[in-house]
Amino acid sequence: MPHVAPLWEGESWRRLVEPFCGGLAVALGLLPETALLNDINPHLINFYRRLRSGLVVEGMKFENREAAYYANRVRFNKLLLAGKGDTKDAAALFYYLNRTGYNGLCRFNQGGGFNVPFGTYARINYKYDFSEYADTFAGWEFTNTHFSKIPLRADDFVYADPPYDVEFRQYSKGGFAWEEQIATATWLSNHTGPVVLSNQATNRILKLYDGLGYDLIQLKAPRRISCTGDRTPAPEVLAIRNLKV
């Protein structure tokens, strides 16, 4: 946010578009009046849509116990198999699993089942009433589609934070291959409005972004998640187009 917010200043009249909205850190930090927030993870988008409707969890008790966690993981995956992944119960269970699972991971197997093991948190303050988010989310549209199908407007401000160019990319059922890193960068290089694209600063990412004409800002940021719990600084890059750096 300290790096993105100054780029948003003077552009806040625009619609914010996030092709990979993830945890909404940027949208909630910038608080645009209008936004199109997309993610390939349908369970995440179902949760956000339920928040926009003023989600209040009823009839469930969230517990930070291993047995309860695995029982609710089974319950969640049964809902998915039954085609009920867009329900209120599925949204509540997804929240619980994400808060209670190991290291905050969101991971699915090839069959689409949530497979994160139980976490190691000493204490979790669970939330049941999410109605406070309804007003903030009122002007935001949440979509679940491939990034290339997002209907961009010419003047949209796009912040794109795709799965980083690292080994762990099994955030959704299909994963995220190198070809999609290329497709994302190429797609956004043709956008006429402001673009901010973030990624881990691997050699091939820097070469890709530079070759497409992005202005690059390299920085170090703490890892917020990894399968090993490693939070040491990692080289990252902001690739920028149609903005004064």
Tab-separated table of C-alpha atoms in Angstrom:
chain	number	residue	atom	x	y	z
A	1	MET	CA	0.000	0.000	0.000
A	2	PRO	CA	2.749	2.582	0.684
A	3	HIS	CA	3.901	2.082	-2.916
A	4	VAL	CA	0.500	1.803	-4.616
A	5	ALA	CA	-1.394	4.569	-2.781
A	6	PRO	CA	0.698	7.448	-4.212
A	7	LEU	CA	0.029	6.138	-7.723
A	8	TRP	CA	-3.721	6.138	-7.009
A	9	GLU	CA	-3.703	9.754	-5.806
A	10	GLY	CA	-5.056	11.958	-8.554
A	11	GLU	CA	-6.607	8.923	-10.251
A	12	SER	CA	-9.269	8.079	-7.648
A	13	TRP	CA	-12.083	9.230	-9.927
A	14	ARG	CA	-11.468	6.089	-11.962
A	15	ARG	CA	-12.936	2.635	-11.459
A	16	LEU	CA	-10.455	0.334	-9.752
A	17	VAL	CA	-10.125	-3.062	-11.417
A	18	GLU	CA	-8.298	-5.964	-9.790
A	19	PRO	CA	-8.080	-9.118	-11.942
A	20	PHE	CA	-6.626	-11.025	-8.949
A	21	CYS	CA	-8.234	-9.357	-5.952
A	22	GLY	CA	-7.164	-11.965	-3.368
A	23	GLY	CA	-7.504	-10.688	0.197
A	24	LEU	CA	-8.706	-7.198	-0.869
A	25	ALA	CA	-5.782	-5.463	0.843
A	26	VAL	CA	-5.466	-2.917	-1.966
A	27	ALA	CA	-9.182	-2.284	-2.486
A	28	LEU	CA	-9.758	-1.831	1.248
A	29	GLY	CA	-6.682	0.379	1.443
A	30	LEU	CA	-7.687	2.639	-1.459
A	31	LEU	CA	-11.475	2.495	-0.850
A	32	PRO	CA	-12.600	3.413	-4.379
A	33	GLU	CA	-16.218	4.421	-4.909
A	34	THR	CA	-16.540	1.952	-7.766
A	35	ALA	CA	-14.562	-1.209	-8.391
A	36	LEU	CA	-14.581	-4.434	-10.369
A	37	LEU	CA	-12.878	-7.066	-8.250
A	38	ASN	CA	-12.221	-10.442	-9.804
A	39	ASP	CA	-10.659	-13.667	-8.623
A	40	ILE	CA	-10.434	-17.126	-10.153
A	41	ASN	CA	-11.311	-18.660	-6.784
A	42	PRO	CA	-15.131	-18.967	-6.768
A	43	HIS	CA	-15.308	-19.574	-3.003
A	44	LEU	CA	-13.524	-16.323	-2.255
A	45	ILE	CA	-15.892	-14.402	-4.532
A	46	ASN	CA	-18.908	-16.084	-2.955
A	47	PHE	CA	-17.655	-14.921	0.449
A	48	TYR	CA	-17.252	-11.316	-0.754
A	49	ARG	CA	-20.674	-11.291	-2.371
A	50	ARG	CA	-22.150	-12.502	0.901
A	51	LEU	CA	-20.315	-9.721	2.740
A	52	ARG	CA	-21.797	-7.192	0.353
A	53	SER	CA	-25.218	-8.548	1.331
A	54	GLY	CA	-24.431	-8.123	5.039
A	55	LEU	CA	-23.393	-11.648	6.035
A	56	VAL	CA	-24.253	-12.695	9.585
A	57	VAL	CA	-23.217	-16.268	10.445
A	58	GLU	CA	-25.922	-18.133	12.316
A	59	GLY	CA	-26.191	-21.751	13.458
A	60	MET	CA	-22.442	-22.354	13.402
A	61	LYS	CA	-19.824	-22.354	16.131
A	62	PHE	CA	-16.252	-21.760	15.015
A	63	GLU	CA	-13.683	-23.647	17.093
A	64	ASN	CA	-9.906	-23.676	16.969
A	65	ARG	CA	-9.729	-27.439	17.489
A	66	GLU	CA	-8.216	-29.977	15.118
A	67	ALA	CA	-11.204	-32.335	15.155
A	68	ALA	CA	-13.635	-29.481	14.515
A	69	TYR	CA	-11.455	-28.157	11.712
A	70	TYR	CA	-11.316	-31.411	9.790
A	71	ALA	CA	-15.022	-32.043	10.314
A	72	ASN	CA	-15.809	-28.630	8.831
A	73	ARG	CA	-13.347	-29.167	5.997
A	74	VAL	CA	-15.240	-32.334	5.082
A	75	ARG	CA	-18.524	-30.448	5.360
A	76	PHE	CA	-17.241	-27.674	3.072
A	77	ASN	CA	-15.965	-30.100	0.444
A	78	LYS	CA	-19.287	-31.978	0.503
A	79	LEU	CA	-21.068	-28.712	-0.262
A	80	LEU	CA	-18.755	-28.207	-3.231
A	81	LEU	CA	-19.418	-31.716	-4.539
A	82	ALA	CA	-23.156	-31.120	-4.193
A	83	GLY	CA	-22.956	-27.940	-6.269
A	84	LYS	CA	-23.669	-25.712	-3.263
A	85	GLY	CA	-20.437	-23.753	-3.257
A	86	ASP	CA	-22.281	-20.453	-3.710
A	87	THR	CA	-24.396	-20.729	-0.566
A	88	LYS	CA	-24.276	-18.762	2.678
A	89	ASP	CA	-23.084	-21.837	4.570
A	90	ALA	CA	-20.240	-22.342	2.096
A	91	ALA	CA	-19.167	-18.717	2.547
A	92	ALA	CA	-19.139	-19.053	6.335
A	93	LEU	CA	-17.191	-22.320	6.214
A	94	PHE	CA	-14.681	-20.882	3.760
A	95	TYR	CA	-14.019	-18.018	6.193
A	96	TYR	CA	-13.594	-20.456	9.079
A	97	LEU	CA	-11.224	-22.739	7.163
A	98	ASN	CA	-9.099	-19.839	5.969
A	99	ARG	CA	-8.796	-18.399	9.470
A	100	THR	CA	-8.074	-21.743	11.115
A	101	GLY	CA	-5.977	-23.559	8.509
A	102	TYR	CA	-2.197	-23.710	8.395
A	103	ASN	CA	-0.470	-20.358	7.909
A	104	GLY	CA	-3.510	-18.773	6.248
A	105	LEU	CA	-3.081	-20.884	3.128
A	106	CYS	CA	-5.828	-21.167	0.532
A	107	ARG	CA	-5.091	-24.298	-1.472
A	108	PHE	CA	-7.128	-26.775	-3.483
A	109	ASN	CA	-6.245	-30.150	-4.917
A	110	GLN	CA	-6.709	-31.126	-8.556
A	111	GLY	CA	-10.205	-32.359	-7.753
A	112	GLY	CA	-11.209	-28.946	-6.424
A	113	GLY	CA	-11.216	-29.950	-2.753
A	114	PHE	CA	-9.871	-27.679	-0.036
A	115	ASN	CA	-6.864	-29.532	1.404
A	116	VAL	CA	-5.051	-27.176	3.795
A	117	PRO	CA	-4.128	-28.900	7.102
A	118	PHE	CA	-5.048	-27.629	10.550
A	119	GLY	CA	-3.187	-24.534	11.731
A	120	THR	CA	-1.151	-23.863	14.852
A	121	TYR	CA	-2.722	-20.669	16.194
A	122	ALA	CA	-2.932	-20.344	19.963
A	123	ARG	CA	-6.029	-18.172	19.770
A	124	ILE	CA	-8.344	-16.961	17.024
A	125	ASN	CA	-10.928	-14.215	17.426
A	126	TYR	CA	-13.598	-15.388	15.018
A	127	LYS	CA	-16.075	-12.993	13.476
A	128	TYR	CA	-19.748	-13.821	12.985
A	129	ASP	CA	-21.260	-10.464	12.026
A	130	PHE	CA	-19.872	-8.974	8.799
A	131	SER	CA	-22.658	-6.434	8.238
A	132	GLU	CA	-20.216	-3.528	8.641
A	133	TYR	CA	-18.802	-4.307	5.188
A	134	ALA	CA	-22.091	-3.902	3.325
A	135	ASP	CA	-21.821	-0.131	2.829
A	136	THR	CA	-18.178	-0.261	1.729
A	137	PHE	CA	-18.862	-3.047	-0.758
A	138	ALA	CA	-22.054	-1.478	-2.132
A	139	GLY	CA	-20.364	0.056	-5.183
A	140	TRP	CA	-18.088	-2.879	-5.854
A	141	GLU	CA	-18.780	-5.626	-8.372
A	142	PHE	CA	-17.314	-9.072	-7.673
A	143	THR	CA	-16.688	-11.455	-10.547
A	144	ASN	CA	-15.269	-14.949	-10.925
A	145	THR	CA	-13.784	-15.395	-14.371
A	146	HIS	CA	-10.497	-15.722	-16.217
A	147	PHE	CA	-8.676	-12.393	-16.207
A	148	SER	CA	-8.755	-12.165	-20.009
A	149	LYS	CA	-12.570	-12.056	-19.949
A	150	ILE	CA	-12.799	-8.998	-17.693
A	151	PRO	CA	-14.598	-6.176	-19.573
A	152	LEU	CA	-12.110	-3.340	-19.098
A	153	ARG	CA	-13.086	0.260	-19.756
A	154	ALA	CA	-10.520	2.445	-21.467
A	155	ASP	CA	-10.023	4.627	-18.383
A	156	ASP	CA	-9.959	1.913	-15.700
A	157	PHE	CA	-7.143	1.938	-13.153
A	158	VAL	CA	-5.894	-1.660	-13.053
A	159	TYR	CA	-3.948	-3.110	-10.146
A	160	ALA	CA	-2.934	-6.674	-10.962
A	161	ASP	CA	-1.338	-8.974	-8.407
A	162	PRO	CA	-1.188	-12.397	-10.093
A	163	PRO	CA	0.111	-15.490	-8.301
A	164	TYR	CA	3.804	-14.830	-7.887
A	165	ASP	CA	6.382	-16.481	-10.117
A	166	VAL	CA	7.331	-19.067	-7.489
A	167	GLU	CA	6.821	-22.791	-7.008
A	168	PHE	CA	3.576	-22.532	-4.988
A	169	ARG	CA	0.792	-21.523	-7.359
A	170	GLN	CA	-1.962	-23.995	-6.483
A	171	TYR	CA	-4.252	-21.223	-5.206
A	172	SER	CA	-7.100	-22.454	-7.382
A	173	LYS	CA	-7.947	-25.753	-9.006
A	174	GLY	CA	-6.066	-25.056	-12.235
A	175	GLY	CA	-2.936	-23.405	-10.861
A	176	PHE	CA	-1.115	-20.577	-12.693
A	177	ALA	CA	1.477	-21.419	-15.317
A	178	TRP	CA	4.252	-19.304	-16.837
A	179	GLU	CA	2.183	-18.926	-20.002
A	180	GLU	CA	-0.439	-17.114	-17.947
A	181	GLN	CA	2.194	-14.761	-16.536
A	182	ILE	CA	3.019	-13.855	-20.135
A	183	ALA	CA	-0.655	-13.521	-21.062
A	184	THR	CA	-1.372	-11.263	-18.059
A	185	ALA	CA	1.505	-8.903	-18.775
A	186	THR	CA	0.741	-8.776	-22.499
A	187	TRP	CA	-2.983	-8.170	-21.943
A	188	LEU	CA	-2.334	-5.265	-19.589
A	189	SER	CA	0.367	-3.774	-21.818
A	190	ASN	CA	-2.420	-3.017	-24.304
A	191	HIS	CA	-4.629	-1.226	-21.763
A	192	THR	CA	-4.918	2.536	-22.324
A	193	GLY	CA	-5.551	3.415	-18.675
A	194	PRO	CA	-3.197	3.272	-15.681
A	195	VAL	CA	-1.722	-0.129	-14.868
A	196	VAL	CA	0.193	-1.309	-11.797
A	197	LEU	CA	1.365	-4.922	-11.970
A	198	SER	CA	3.171	-6.602	-9.060
A	199	ASN	CA	5.155	-9.822	-8.923
A	200	GLN	CA	8.209	-11.458	-7.449
A	201	ALA	CA	11.271	-10.052	-9.176
A	202	THR	CA	12.598	-13.205	-10.787
A	203	ASN	CA	14.929	-12.725	-13.732
A	204	ARG	CA	12.369	-13.907	-16.255
A	205	ILE	CA	9.640	-11.658	-14.813
A	206	LEU	CA	11.907	-8.599	-15.018
A	207	LYS	CA	12.835	-9.479	-18.601
A	208	LEU	CA	9.179	-10.012	-19.547
A	209	TYR	CA	7.935	-6.750	-18.059
A	210	ASP	CA	10.830	-4.686	-19.377
A	211	GLY	CA	10.357	-6.113	-22.854
A	212	LEU	CA	6.713	-5.044	-22.853
A	213	GLY	CA	7.603	-1.453	-22.015
A	214	TYR	CA	6.653	-1.273	-18.343
A	215	ASP	CA	8.429	1.111	-15.974
A	216	LEU	CA	9.906	-1.045	-13.211
A	217	ILE	CA	10.285	-0.288	-9.522
A	218	GLN	CA	12.104	-2.955	-7.543
A	219	LEU	CA	11.559	-3.245	-3.813
A	220	LYS	CA	11.707	-5.638	-0.891
A	221	ALA	CA	8.560	-6.646	0.921
A	222	PRO	CA	7.918	-9.206	3.670
A	223	ARG	CA	6.496	-12.503	2.496
A	224	ARG	CA	2.961	-12.640	3.765
A	225	ILE	CA	2.536	-16.356	3.149
A	226	SER	CA	4.496	-19.442	2.231
A	227	CYS	CA	4.298	-23.154	2.806
A	228	THR	CA	7.262	-22.980	5.190
A	229	GLY	CA	6.196	-19.899	7.139
A	230	ASP	CA	9.240	-17.982	5.847
A	231	ARG	CA	8.575	-14.236	6.201
A	232	THR	CA	12.004	-12.948	5.162
A	233	PRO	CA	12.199	-10.078	2.635
A	234	ALA	CA	11.943	-11.129	-0.992
A	235	PRO	CA	12.712	-9.047	-4.088
A	236	GLU	CA	9.525	-7.798	-5.692
A	237	VAL	CA	8.701	-5.537	-8.593
A	238	LEU	CA	6.015	-3.035	-9.483
A	239	ALA	CA	5.561	-2.747	-13.250
A	240	ILE	CA	3.806	0.463	-14.225
A	241	ARG	CA	2.227	1.849	-17.404
A	242	ASN	CA	0.398	5.075	-18.249
A	243	LEU	CA	1.351	6.706	-14.935
A	244	LYS	CA	4.015	9.186	-13.932
A	245	VAL	CA	6.521	7.372	-11.729
